[in-house]
Short mmCIF file of C-alpha atoms and ligand atoms in Angstrom, two decimals:
data_model
loop_
_atom_site.label_atom_id
_atom_site.label_comp_id
_atom_site.label_asym_id
_atom_site.label_seq_id
_atom_site.Cartn_x
_atom_site.Cartn_y
_atom_site.Cartn_z
CA MET A 1 5.91 15.15 -5.41
CA SER A 2 2.76 14.93 -7.44
CA GLU A 3 0.47 17.87 -7.65
CA HIS A 4 -2.20 16.00 -5.97
CA PRO A 5 -2.39 15.11 -2.17
CA GLY A 6 -1.08 11.59 -2.31
CA LEU A 7 -3.94 9.82 -4.20
CA VAL A 8 -3.29 6.11 -4.35
CA PRO A 9 -3.60 4.85 -7.11
CA ALA A 10 -2.47 7.88 -9.14
CA PRO A 11 -5.21 9.28 -11.11
CA GLY A 12 -4.78 10.10 -14.85
CA HIS A 13 -5.08 13.70 -14.73
CA TYR A 14 -5.31 16.06 -11.75
CA ARG A 15 -5.50 19.77 -11.71
CA ALA A 16 -5.17 21.66 -8.69
CA ARG A 17 -7.17 24.86 -8.10
CA THR A 18 -6.68 27.14 -5.32
CA GLY A 19 -8.90 27.33 -2.34
CA GLN A 20 -10.96 24.43 -0.85
CA LEU A 21 -14.62 23.54 -0.25
CA THR A 22 -15.19 23.51 3.58
CA LEU A 23 -18.07 21.13 4.37
CA GLU A 24 -19.82 23.20 7.19
CA GLY A 25 -23.41 23.56 8.14
CA ARG A 26 -26.03 21.60 6.46
CA VAL A 27 -24.10 20.11 3.44
CA GLY A 28 -27.08 19.42 0.82
CA LEU A 29 -26.29 15.99 -1.36
CA SER A 30 -28.15 15.12 -4.45
CA SER A 31 -28.01 12.43 -7.07
CA ASP A 32 -29.59 11.11 -10.02
CA ASP A 33 -31.70 7.90 -9.35
CA SER A 34 -29.11 5.74 -10.77
CA ALA A 35 -26.53 7.14 -8.87
CA ALA A 36 -28.15 6.75 -5.39
CA PRO A 37 -26.35 3.68 -4.17
CA SER A 38 -22.96 5.82 -4.42
CA ALA A 39 -24.89 8.68 -2.87
CA THR A 40 -25.67 6.97 -0.03
CA LEU A 41 -22.16 5.34 0.44
CA LEU A 42 -20.84 9.05 0.14
CA ALA A 43 -23.22 10.29 2.79
CA GLU A 44 -22.03 7.76 5.20
CA ILE A 45 -18.46 8.59 4.53
CA LEU A 46 -19.22 12.25 4.85
CA THR A 47 -21.12 11.74 8.06
CA ARG A 48 -18.52 9.71 9.75
CA ALA A 49 -16.08 12.66 8.68
CA GLY A 50 -18.16 15.09 10.77
CA VAL A 51 -20.33 16.38 7.95
CA SER A 52 -23.92 17.19 8.53
CA VAL A 53 -25.30 15.62 5.38
CA GLN A 54 -28.74 16.51 4.07
CA VAL A 55 -29.97 14.51 1.11
CA VAL A 56 -31.92 16.69 -1.32
CA ALA A 57 -34.09 15.79 -4.43
CA PRO A 58 -32.40 15.60 -7.73
CA GLY A 59 -32.18 19.02 -9.33
CA GLU A 60 -32.14 20.94 -6.17
CA PRO A 61 -29.16 23.23 -5.29
CA ALA A 62 -26.70 21.04 -3.45
CA THR A 63 -23.12 21.32 -2.28
CA VAL A 64 -22.39 17.70 -3.43
CA ALA A 65 -23.80 16.31 -6.47
CA LEU A 66 -23.55 12.90 -8.15
CA HIS A 67 -24.27 11.90 -11.80
CA ILE A 68 -23.96 9.17 -14.13
CA ASP A 69 -22.89 10.31 -17.69
CA SER A 70 -21.81 7.47 -20.03
CA GLY A 71 -20.39 10.23 -22.42
CA ILE A 72 -17.65 11.51 -20.19
CA SER A 73 -15.57 8.32 -20.76
CA ALA A 74 -15.09 5.18 -23.14
CA GLN A 75 -14.27 3.10 -19.98
CA PRO A 76 -17.19 2.26 -17.51
CA GLU A 77 -15.29 3.07 -14.65
CA GLY A 78 -13.91 6.25 -15.87
CA TYR A 79 -15.08 9.17 -13.81
CA ARG A 80 -14.80 12.90 -13.06
CA ILE A 81 -14.43 15.16 -10.14
CA ASP A 82 -14.81 19.04 -10.22
CA ILE A 83 -14.41 20.63 -6.85
CA THR A 84 -14.63 24.50 -6.43
CA GLY A 85 -15.17 26.67 -3.44
CA GLU A 86 -18.90 26.23 -3.62
CA ARG A 87 -19.62 22.62 -4.65
CA ALA A 88 -18.27 19.29 -5.59
CA VAL A 89 -19.38 17.43 -8.67
CA LEU A 90 -18.74 13.72 -9.29
CA THR A 91 -19.37 12.02 -12.56
CA GLY A 92 -19.36 8.34 -13.33
CA ALA A 93 -19.27 7.04 -16.81
CA SER A 94 -21.41 4.45 -15.02
CA ALA A 95 -22.30 3.23 -11.74
CA ASP A 96 -18.89 1.47 -11.56
CA GLY A 97 -17.22 4.79 -12.44
CA LEU A 98 -19.02 6.88 -9.74
CA ALA A 99 -18.06 4.20 -6.94
CA ARG A 100 -14.47 4.79 -7.97
CA ALA A 101 -15.03 8.53 -7.65
CA VAL A 102 -16.68 8.48 -4.19
CA GLN A 103 -13.36 6.58 -3.09
CA THR A 104 -11.36 9.23 -4.57
CA VAL A 105 -13.14 11.81 -2.37
CA ARG A 106 -12.72 9.62 0.49
CA GLN A 107 -8.98 10.00 -0.10
CA LEU A 108 -9.24 13.80 -0.58
CA LEU A 109 -10.54 14.40 2.72
CA PRO A 110 -8.20 15.10 5.69
CA ALA A 111 -6.93 11.70 6.67
CA ASP A 112 -8.25 12.30 10.31
CA ALA A 113 -11.77 12.32 8.76
CA LEU A 114 -11.35 8.60 7.95
CA ARG A 115 -11.53 7.44 11.43
CA HIS A 116 -14.19 5.16 12.80
CA ALA A 117 -14.78 7.50 15.61
CA PRO A 118 -16.99 10.63 15.61
CA VAL A 119 -15.50 13.52 14.35
CA THR A 120 -16.65 17.15 14.91
CA GLY A 121 -15.65 19.94 12.53
CA ALA A 122 -16.19 21.04 9.22
CA PRO A 123 -13.80 19.08 6.88
CA PRO A 124 -12.36 20.56 3.77
CA LEU A 125 -11.80 19.15 0.40
CA PRO A 126 -9.16 20.64 -1.88
CA CYS A 127 -10.45 22.46 -5.02
CA CYS A 128 -9.59 20.57 -8.02
CA GLU A 129 -10.39 18.87 -11.22
CA ILE A 130 -10.08 15.16 -11.56
CA GLU A 131 -10.27 13.17 -14.82
CA ASP A 132 -9.55 9.37 -14.52
CA ALA A 133 -10.02 5.76 -15.63
CA PRO A 134 -8.19 2.65 -14.99
CA ARG A 135 -5.75 0.92 -17.38
CA PHE A 136 -7.10 -2.72 -16.50
CA GLY A 137 -10.95 -3.56 -15.87
CA TRP A 138 -9.80 -6.62 -13.27
CA ARG A 139 -7.96 -5.39 -10.32
CA GLY A 140 -8.50 -8.05 -7.74
CA VAL A 141 -7.26 -9.28 -4.34
CA HIS A 142 -7.28 -12.65 -3.53
CA ILE A 143 -8.00 -13.62 0.28
CA ASP A 144 -7.57 -17.11 1.48
CA VAL A 145 -10.12 -17.79 3.78
CA ALA A 146 -9.62 -21.67 3.69
CA ARG A 147 -6.42 -21.86 5.57
CA HIS A 148 -7.24 -19.33 8.16
CA PHE A 149 -11.08 -18.48 8.54
CA LEU A 150 -11.91 -14.74 8.58
CA PRO A 151 -15.04 -13.85 10.30
CA VAL A 152 -17.61 -11.96 8.16
CA HIS A 153 -16.69 -8.51 9.64
CA SER A 154 -12.95 -9.02 8.55
CA VAL A 155 -14.07 -9.87 5.19
CA LEU A 156 -16.24 -6.85 4.95
CA ARG A 157 -13.19 -4.75 6.21
CA SER A 158 -11.00 -6.10 3.38
CA ILE A 159 -13.66 -5.35 0.68
CA ASP A 160 -13.72 -1.70 1.92
CA LEU A 161 -9.87 -1.52 1.96
CA ALA A 162 -10.03 -2.78 -1.47
CA ALA A 163 -12.74 -0.38 -2.53
CA LEU A 164 -10.69 2.56 -1.15
CA HIS A 165 -7.88 1.38 -3.54
CA ARG A 166 -10.19 1.33 -6.27
CA LEU A 167 -9.90 -2.64 -6.82
CA ASN A 168 -13.00 -3.96 -8.37
CA VAL A 169 -12.39 -7.67 -7.69
CA VAL A 170 -12.13 -9.74 -4.28
CA HIS A 171 -11.38 -13.31 -4.84
CA LEU A 172 -12.57 -15.53 -2.06
CA HIS A 173 -10.61 -18.85 -1.83
CA LEU A 174 -13.44 -20.84 0.01
CA THR A 175 -12.05 -24.37 0.04
CA ASP A 176 -8.90 -26.26 0.62
CA ASP A 177 -7.07 -29.16 2.28
CA GLN A 178 -7.32 -27.43 5.57
CA GLY A 179 -10.88 -26.35 5.54
CA TRP A 180 -13.90 -25.67 3.74
CA ARG A 181 -16.09 -22.44 4.29
CA LEU A 182 -19.33 -22.85 2.25
CA ASP A 183 -22.53 -24.33 3.58
CA VAL A 184 -23.92 -26.91 0.88
CA PRO A 185 -27.16 -27.95 2.15
CA THR A 186 -27.00 -31.26 -0.24
CA HIS A 187 -23.86 -32.29 1.71
CA PRO A 188 -24.26 -30.97 5.19
CA LEU A 189 -21.02 -32.58 6.54
CA LEU A 190 -19.08 -29.77 4.62
CA ALA A 191 -20.07 -27.55 7.20
CA GLU A 192 -20.37 -29.83 10.03
CA ARG A 193 -17.14 -31.47 9.68
CA ALA A 194 -14.77 -30.23 6.61
CA SER A 195 -14.86 -26.84 8.04
CA TRP A 196 -12.71 -27.57 11.23
CA ARG A 197 -9.37 -29.07 11.84
CA ALA A 198 -8.54 -30.11 14.97
CA GLU A 199 -5.28 -28.34 15.28
CA THR A 200 -2.65 -26.30 13.06
CA VAL A 201 0.89 -26.90 12.74
CA VAL A 202 3.03 -24.08 14.33
CA GLY A 203 5.54 -22.17 12.08
CA ARG A 204 6.51 -24.41 9.34
CA ASP A 205 7.14 -27.54 11.19
CA ALA A 206 7.28 -27.11 14.85
CA GLY A 207 4.64 -29.25 16.51
CA PHE A 208 0.82 -28.40 16.67
CA ASP A 209 -1.06 -25.79 18.30
CA GLY A 210 -3.53 -28.04 19.99
CA THR A 211 -6.35 -25.77 18.97
CA PRO A 212 -9.07 -26.52 16.84
CA HIS A 213 -9.61 -24.02 13.91
CA GLY A 214 -12.36 -23.69 11.71
CA GLY A 215 -15.73 -21.77 10.55
CA TYR A 216 -18.04 -21.49 7.55
CA TYR A 217 -20.12 -19.07 5.90
CA SER A 218 -23.71 -19.52 6.10
CA ALA A 219 -25.94 -18.48 2.96
CA ALA A 220 -26.87 -15.26 5.08
CA ASP A 221 -23.37 -14.58 5.50
CA ILE A 222 -22.57 -14.63 1.94
CA ARG A 223 -25.60 -12.66 0.87
CA GLU A 224 -24.18 -9.82 3.44
CA ILE A 225 -20.75 -10.22 1.97
CA VAL A 226 -22.23 -9.76 -1.64
CA GLU A 227 -24.44 -7.04 -0.80
CA TYR A 228 -21.82 -4.92 1.15
CA ALA A 229 -19.52 -5.51 -2.06
CA SER A 230 -21.97 -4.70 -4.50
CA ARG A 231 -22.71 -1.27 -2.89
CA ARG A 232 -18.81 -0.39 -3.52
CA ARG A 233 -19.37 -1.98 -6.93
CA ILE A 234 -16.73 -4.88 -6.24
CA THR A 235 -17.38 -8.41 -7.62
CA ILE A 236 -16.75 -11.29 -5.46
CA VAL A 237 -15.22 -14.35 -7.31
CA PRO A 238 -15.89 -17.19 -5.28
CA GLU A 239 -13.48 -20.12 -5.73
CA VAL A 240 -14.00 -23.75 -4.81
CA ASP A 241 -10.74 -25.54 -5.72
CA LEU A 242 -11.12 -28.70 -7.62
CA PRO A 243 -10.43 -31.70 -8.28
CA GLY A 244 -7.26 -31.41 -6.09
CA HIS A 245 -7.04 -29.34 -2.64
CA VAL A 246 -10.03 -31.35 -1.26
CA GLN A 247 -8.59 -33.20 1.61
CA SER A 248 -11.15 -31.37 3.76
CA VAL A 249 -14.09 -32.89 1.52
CA LEU A 250 -12.58 -36.13 1.88
CA ALA A 251 -12.78 -36.05 5.44
CA ALA A 252 -16.54 -35.42 5.20
CA TYR A 253 -17.16 -37.63 2.33
CA PRO A 254 -14.47 -40.32 1.81
CA GLU A 255 -16.41 -41.98 -0.82
CA LEU A 256 -15.86 -39.10 -3.23
CA GLY A 257 -11.91 -40.05 -3.10
CA ASN A 258 -10.04 -42.92 -4.94
CA THR A 259 -9.00 -44.74 -2.02
CA GLY A 260 -12.30 -44.84 0.28
CA GLN A 261 -9.78 -44.37 3.20
CA PRO A 262 -10.70 -42.04 6.30
CA VAL A 263 -8.46 -38.80 6.19
CA GLU A 264 -8.61 -35.82 8.45
CA VAL A 265 -8.99 -32.08 7.70
CA ARG A 266 -5.44 -31.36 7.04
CA ARG A 267 -3.32 -29.68 9.95
CA THR A 268 -0.29 -29.12 8.08
CA TRP A 269 0.51 -26.95 4.84
CA GLY A 270 1.74 -28.05 1.51
CA ILE A 271 0.05 -29.74 -1.11
CA SER A 272 -2.24 -33.11 -0.42
CA GLU A 273 -2.21 -36.08 -2.71
CA ASN A 274 -6.01 -36.68 -1.74
CA VAL A 275 -7.78 -35.52 -4.85
CA LEU A 276 -11.44 -36.31 -6.20
CA ALA A 277 -12.16 -39.50 -8.01
CA PRO A 278 -13.08 -39.15 -11.54
CA THR A 279 -16.47 -40.48 -10.77
CA GLU A 280 -20.06 -39.50 -11.74
CA GLU A 281 -20.66 -39.11 -7.95
CA ALA A 282 -17.69 -36.86 -7.79
CA LEU A 283 -19.00 -34.60 -10.78
CA THR A 284 -22.40 -34.74 -9.17
CA PHE A 285 -20.76 -33.37 -5.82
CA ALA A 286 -18.93 -30.69 -7.80
CA LYS A 287 -22.07 -29.60 -9.50
CA GLU A 288 -24.16 -29.25 -6.51
CA VAL A 289 -21.40 -27.25 -5.08
CA LEU A 290 -21.46 -25.04 -8.20
CA ASP A 291 -25.45 -24.68 -7.62
CA VAL A 292 -24.74 -22.75 -4.30
CA LEU A 293 -22.10 -20.52 -5.97
CA ILE A 294 -24.39 -19.63 -8.73
CA GLU A 295 -27.22 -18.94 -6.30
CA LEU A 296 -25.44 -16.76 -3.82
CA PHE A 297 -22.93 -15.19 -6.18
CA PRO A 298 -24.51 -13.00 -8.78
CA GLY A 299 -21.12 -11.96 -10.64
CA PRO A 300 -20.28 -13.40 -13.90
CA TRP A 301 -17.07 -15.52 -12.85
CA VAL A 302 -16.83 -18.62 -10.82
CA HIS A 303 -13.19 -19.80 -9.91
CA ILE A 304 -12.97 -23.69 -10.19
CA GLY A 305 -9.24 -23.86 -8.93
CA GLY A 306 -7.40 -26.45 -10.98
CA ASP A 307 -3.97 -25.97 -9.43
CA GLU A 308 -1.74 -28.37 -7.90
CA VAL A 309 -3.49 -31.31 -8.41
CA PRO A 310 -1.02 -34.58 -7.89
CA ARG A 311 -1.91 -37.41 -10.33
CA THR A 312 -0.40 -40.08 -7.70
CA GLU A 313 -3.82 -41.51 -6.62
CA TRP A 314 -5.19 -41.55 -10.20
CA ARG A 315 -1.98 -43.37 -11.59
CA ALA A 316 -2.44 -45.96 -8.70
CA SER A 317 -5.97 -46.58 -9.38
CA GLU A 318 -7.38 -49.11 -11.73
CA ALA A 319 -10.55 -47.35 -11.60
CA ALA A 320 -9.35 -44.08 -12.74
CA ALA A 321 -7.22 -45.86 -15.48
CA ALA A 322 -10.54 -47.66 -16.77
CA ARG A 323 -12.50 -44.10 -16.49
CA ALA A 324 -9.69 -42.32 -18.38
CA SER A 325 -10.10 -45.03 -21.39
CA GLU A 326 -13.65 -45.11 -21.25
CA LEU A 327 -13.37 -41.27 -21.91
CA GLY A 328 -11.23 -41.70 -24.83
CA LEU A 329 -8.08 -40.02 -22.66
CA ALA A 330 -4.75 -40.40 -23.58
CA SER A 331 -3.87 -40.80 -19.88
CA VAL A 332 -5.13 -40.34 -16.24
CA ASP A 333 -3.42 -37.09 -16.42
CA GLU A 334 -5.89 -35.83 -18.61
CA LEU A 335 -8.66 -36.44 -16.07
CA GLN A 336 -8.04 -33.28 -14.79
CA SER A 337 -8.90 -31.01 -17.62
CA TRP A 338 -11.78 -33.57 -18.26
CA PHE A 339 -13.12 -32.90 -14.94
CA LEU A 340 -12.84 -29.11 -15.31
CA ARG A 341 -14.15 -29.02 -18.58
CA GLU A 342 -17.38 -30.75 -17.49
CA LEU A 343 -17.59 -27.93 -14.64
CA HIS A 344 -16.84 -25.25 -17.21
CA ALA A 345 -20.10 -26.75 -19.44
CA TYR A 346 -22.17 -26.67 -16.44
CA LEU A 347 -21.25 -23.04 -15.57
CA ALA A 348 -21.67 -21.88 -19.05
CA ALA A 349 -25.13 -23.42 -19.19
CA HIS A 350 -25.89 -21.46 -16.24
CA GLY A 351 -24.50 -18.11 -17.64
CA ARG A 352 -21.25 -17.99 -15.76
CA ARG A 353 -17.77 -18.10 -16.97
CA ALA A 354 -15.06 -20.42 -15.49
CA VAL A 355 -11.81 -19.15 -14.24
CA GLY A 356 -9.02 -21.25 -13.15
CA TRP A 357 -5.24 -21.23 -12.14
CA ASP A 358 -2.88 -21.61 -15.07
CA GLU A 359 -2.41 -25.44 -14.50
CA ILE A 360 -5.78 -25.78 -16.47
CA LEU A 361 -3.79 -25.13 -19.37
CA ASP A 362 -2.08 -28.41 -19.09
CA ASP A 363 -2.98 -32.07 -20.11
CA GLY A 364 -5.93 -31.21 -22.51
CA GLY A 365 -6.52 -27.51 -21.68
CA MET A 366 -9.94 -25.74 -21.57
CA PRO A 367 -12.17 -23.98 -23.86
CA ALA A 368 -10.79 -20.65 -24.92
CA ASP A 369 -13.31 -18.60 -22.84
CA THR A 370 -11.87 -19.87 -19.64
CA ILE A 371 -10.26 -17.19 -17.95
CA VAL A 372 -6.88 -17.94 -16.41
CA THR A 373 -5.21 -16.54 -13.37
CA ALA A 374 -1.47 -16.89 -14.29
CA TRP A 375 0.23 -17.53 -10.86
CA ARG A 376 3.47 -19.60 -11.89
CA GLY A 377 4.96 -17.06 -13.97
CA ALA A 378 4.52 -14.56 -16.85
CA GLU A 379 5.62 -17.52 -19.54
CA HIS A 380 2.18 -19.15 -18.34
CA ALA A 381 0.31 -15.85 -18.96
CA VAL A 382 1.88 -15.85 -22.54
CA GLN A 383 0.76 -19.66 -22.93
CA GLY A 384 -2.91 -18.64 -22.00
CA LEU A 385 -2.82 -15.51 -24.37
CA THR A 386 -1.62 -17.67 -27.20
CA ALA A 387 -4.34 -20.32 -26.67
CA GLY A 388 -6.74 -17.35 -26.74
CA HIS A 389 -7.69 -17.07 -23.13
CA ASP A 390 -8.16 -13.95 -21.28
CA VAL A 391 -5.67 -13.71 -18.53
CA VAL A 392 -5.33 -11.97 -14.87
CA MET A 393 -1.66 -11.49 -14.04
CA ALA A 394 -1.19 -13.00 -10.53
CA THR A 395 2.58 -13.79 -10.98
CA LYS A 396 3.86 -15.30 -7.52
CA TRP A 397 6.90 -13.53 -8.00
CA VAL A 398 5.39 -10.01 -7.61
CA THR A 399 1.84 -10.43 -6.46
CA TYR A 400 1.88 -13.11 -3.83
CA LEU A 401 1.70 -10.93 -0.70
CA ASP A 402 2.23 -13.56 1.72
CA TYR A 403 5.91 -13.77 0.79
CA ALA A 404 8.10 -11.89 3.16
CA SER A 405 8.60 -8.12 2.57
CA SER A 406 12.31 -8.19 3.13
CA ASP A 407 14.95 -10.17 4.58
CA ASP A 408 15.05 -8.58 7.85
CA PRO A 409 14.92 -11.18 10.68
CA ASP A 410 12.28 -9.02 12.33
CA GLU A 411 9.62 -10.02 9.28
CA PRO A 412 6.87 -12.35 10.58
CA ILE A 413 7.31 -15.98 9.10
CA ALA A 414 6.42 -16.16 5.77
CA GLN A 415 6.82 -18.13 2.54
CA ARG A 416 10.33 -18.18 1.60
CA ARG A 417 10.54 -15.73 -1.40
CA ILE A 418 10.77 -12.09 -0.79
CA ILE A 419 8.76 -9.50 -2.36
CA THR A 420 9.69 -5.95 -1.80
CA LEU A 421 7.66 -2.78 -2.58
CA ALA A 422 10.28 -1.87 -5.02
CA ASP A 423 9.64 -5.45 -6.70
CA ILE A 424 6.08 -4.22 -7.35
CA LEU A 425 6.92 -0.81 -8.09
CA SER A 426 8.97 -1.87 -11.18
CA TRP A 427 6.61 -4.55 -12.22
CA GLU A 428 5.16 -4.01 -15.65
CA PRO A 429 2.32 -6.38 -15.64
CA GLU A 430 1.61 -6.87 -19.22
CA PRO A 431 3.83 -9.42 -21.08
CA ALA A 432 5.73 -7.83 -24.05
CA GLU A 433 4.35 -10.39 -26.38
CA ALA A 434 0.48 -9.72 -25.25
CA PRO A 435 -0.31 -7.15 -28.00
CA ASP A 436 0.20 -9.70 -30.63
CA LEU A 437 -1.63 -12.66 -29.08
CA PRO A 438 -5.15 -13.53 -29.47
CA GLY A 439 -6.09 -13.34 -25.72
CA GLN A 440 -6.30 -10.44 -23.57
CA VAL A 441 -4.63 -9.27 -20.21
CA LEU A 442 -7.68 -8.59 -18.28
CA GLY A 443 -5.83 -7.24 -15.27
CA VAL A 444 -3.81 -7.87 -12.24
CA GLN A 445 -4.61 -9.60 -8.81
CA ALA A 446 -2.73 -9.69 -5.38
CA GLN A 447 -2.69 -12.82 -3.49
CA LEU A 448 -2.87 -13.34 0.39
CA TRP A 449 -2.66 -17.01 1.02
CA SER A 450 -2.79 -17.37 4.73
CA GLU A 451 -0.84 -20.30 6.04
CA PHE A 452 1.11 -17.87 7.97
CA LEU A 453 -1.61 -15.03 8.23
CA PRO A 454 -3.80 -16.71 11.13
CA THR A 455 -6.00 -13.35 11.67
CA ALA A 456 -6.99 -10.32 9.86
CA ARG A 457 -4.21 -8.27 11.80
CA GLU A 458 -1.70 -10.52 9.96
CA VAL A 459 -3.34 -10.22 6.63
CA GLU A 460 -3.06 -6.38 6.82
CA TYR A 461 0.36 -6.37 7.73
CA ALA A 462 1.34 -8.70 4.77
CA ALA A 463 -1.05 -6.70 2.44
CA PHE A 464 -0.34 -3.14 3.15
CA PRO A 465 1.47 -1.25 1.69
CA ARG A 466 2.35 -3.56 -1.13
CA LEU A 467 -1.13 -3.77 -2.25
CA CYS A 468 -1.16 -0.17 -2.73
CA ALA A 469 1.57 -0.78 -5.39
CA VAL A 470 -0.34 -3.71 -6.82
CA ALA A 471 -3.49 -1.68 -7.15
CA GLU A 472 -1.54 0.99 -8.66
CA ALA A 473 -0.22 -1.45 -11.18
CA GLY A 474 -3.72 -2.20 -12.11
CA TRP A 475 -5.07 1.38 -12.36
CA SER A 476 -2.62 3.81 -13.36
CA ALA A 477 -0.61 4.43 -16.44
CA PRO A 478 2.95 3.28 -16.07
CA GLU A 479 4.27 7.06 -16.49
CA SER A 480 1.81 8.04 -13.42
CA ARG A 481 3.37 5.21 -11.17
CA THR A 482 6.63 6.70 -10.94
CA ASP A 483 6.22 8.65 -7.54
CA LEU A 484 4.24 6.29 -5.34
CA MET A 485 7.06 6.44 -2.62
CA ASP A 486 6.19 10.27 -2.54
CA ARG A 487 2.70 9.65 -2.18
CA LEU A 488 2.74 6.86 0.39
CA PRO A 489 3.27 8.74 3.47
CA ALA A 490 0.16 10.83 2.92
CA HIS A 491 -1.71 7.50 2.08
CA LEU A 492 -0.47 5.82 5.30
CA SER A 493 -1.99 8.42 7.30
CA ARG A 494 -5.37 7.27 5.86
CA LEU A 495 -4.43 3.51 6.62
CA THR A 496 -3.33 4.79 10.08
CA ALA A 497 -6.67 6.77 10.50
CA LEU A 498 -8.57 3.43 9.61
CA GLY A 499 -6.57 1.39 11.86
CA VAL A 500 -4.92 -0.97 9.41
CA ASN A 501 -2.11 -2.76 10.86
CA TYR A 502 0.30 -1.87 7.94
CA ARG A 503 4.14 -2.67 7.72
CA PRO A 504 6.13 0.60 8.23
CA LEU A 505 8.02 1.74 5.25
CA ALA A 506 11.15 1.92 7.53
CA GLY A 507 11.09 -1.79 8.42
CA PRO A 508 9.36 -4.43 10.25
CA HIS A 509 7.71 -3.86 13.82
CA PRO A 510 9.93 -6.04 16.01
CA TRP A 511 6.89 -7.07 18.09
CA GLN A 512 5.21 -8.21 14.73
CA ARG A 513 7.29 -11.27 14.44
CA GLY A 514 5.79 -12.99 17.70
CA GLY A 515 2.37 -13.01 16.31
CA THR A 516 2.78 -15.92 13.77
CA GLY A 517 4.76 -18.53 15.84
CA ARG A 518 8.14 -17.63 14.51
CA ARG A 519 9.57 -17.58 18.10
CA ARG A 520 8.17 -21.14 18.58
CA HIS A 521 9.83 -22.01 15.23
C1 ACM B 1 -1.44 -21.46 -6.00
O1 ACM B 1 -0.71 -20.79 -5.65
N1 ACM B 1 -1.44 -22.79 -6.05
C2 ACM B 1 -2.50 -21.06 -6.92
#
């Protein structure tokens, strides 16, 4: 068992000291001006833990002090924590590092103190010295609010749980065949029509539930999400999936498609053959959507999708063939990269970097500064790195947490593959060839596609505890990752205190299986 009290992810260096710091009476908390946002968050965490926090001016004696000092680590997310019987000092190499330190202190509190209920008493922190920095700069979790919409409060909770695990990216999959979740004022029918489907297939293919499903985020909702994430130093990567996965768009604006035929917002899973037409009108539509993302999401990255774009409609369309030849493309198949290159250029002109699923490497490819989320397998990551792209390891065989956790019949209905906790524990994210290739592995990302995860409750059950292991693959050095199973019981007490619906280590809850339609399947 590690020397430290079950921290997840494992920190780089932890030295236990004897004794503890008891946070009793009025506890003074001070911070440098630049450390103030993290100080506010820590004050909230401690207050909820029953501590009587009193913010004091910088330089005044304080039991808890927060600083930023770029000299302590070469990595901006590096931090130090120094806890004695008298005080706790948190130092971040940047505001990002300090935000990570706050989450580690949150884990050092007794698990009970994480409850969202009023607590009385004086929680202790163990005396210790921590020096820590992440292995990778991109540690993400992808949430699919398109297949099943999540209300704002559930998105905020997901962000907070990501922060607890020192993740720094939340990728929001905002659009798909089954629903469009973003208000775009130039195209009001997206919010009005494309955001709702009439009903949803039950299980894989067992009839329909007869219940409309939908919802979308207003600009005010997005601002709330971004602000909440920013206080935790988490970047939201918004995704609009183009030029495929747009059946919901075509339900509202059929003129943007290849056939002009009306379609419905898709009620079943799988890949729709309805894709955008390669027209100026469709390109203008896409750019007007990007305008909204650029305005609302301040982060450096915008994900433009690019996965699973059937060429069926383009191959059957004389207009698409004429367009491809006018553009000097070898075939209609290259319309995909033409379209996405146009969006890349538009984003670049607005100071944003495009991100896409690994199919963007096919049929013409993309400019080398496009980031690739490599999902189909490590070989696609290597293909991207070879072409000079920076790559996020989102390998489906390891990081698709919507896949089942085991072959136990009590597991909820899920995608057909199995990803066990052990599979993730033994995962080395960086392909062996990576150090010799021009592109860089930026980090790792877990995916929570939501076809079979209809509510936040099911999302949590799929996510935890496997997300703990993905977070650790992104943060911790390989040699520190060996004892996660020893640390998890202590960590699961924290998740229990937070009310997280995690899957027990011993196996699935029998009652969980009914929740996603399995019994009707
Ligand atoms: C994907 O799973 N289609 C990225």
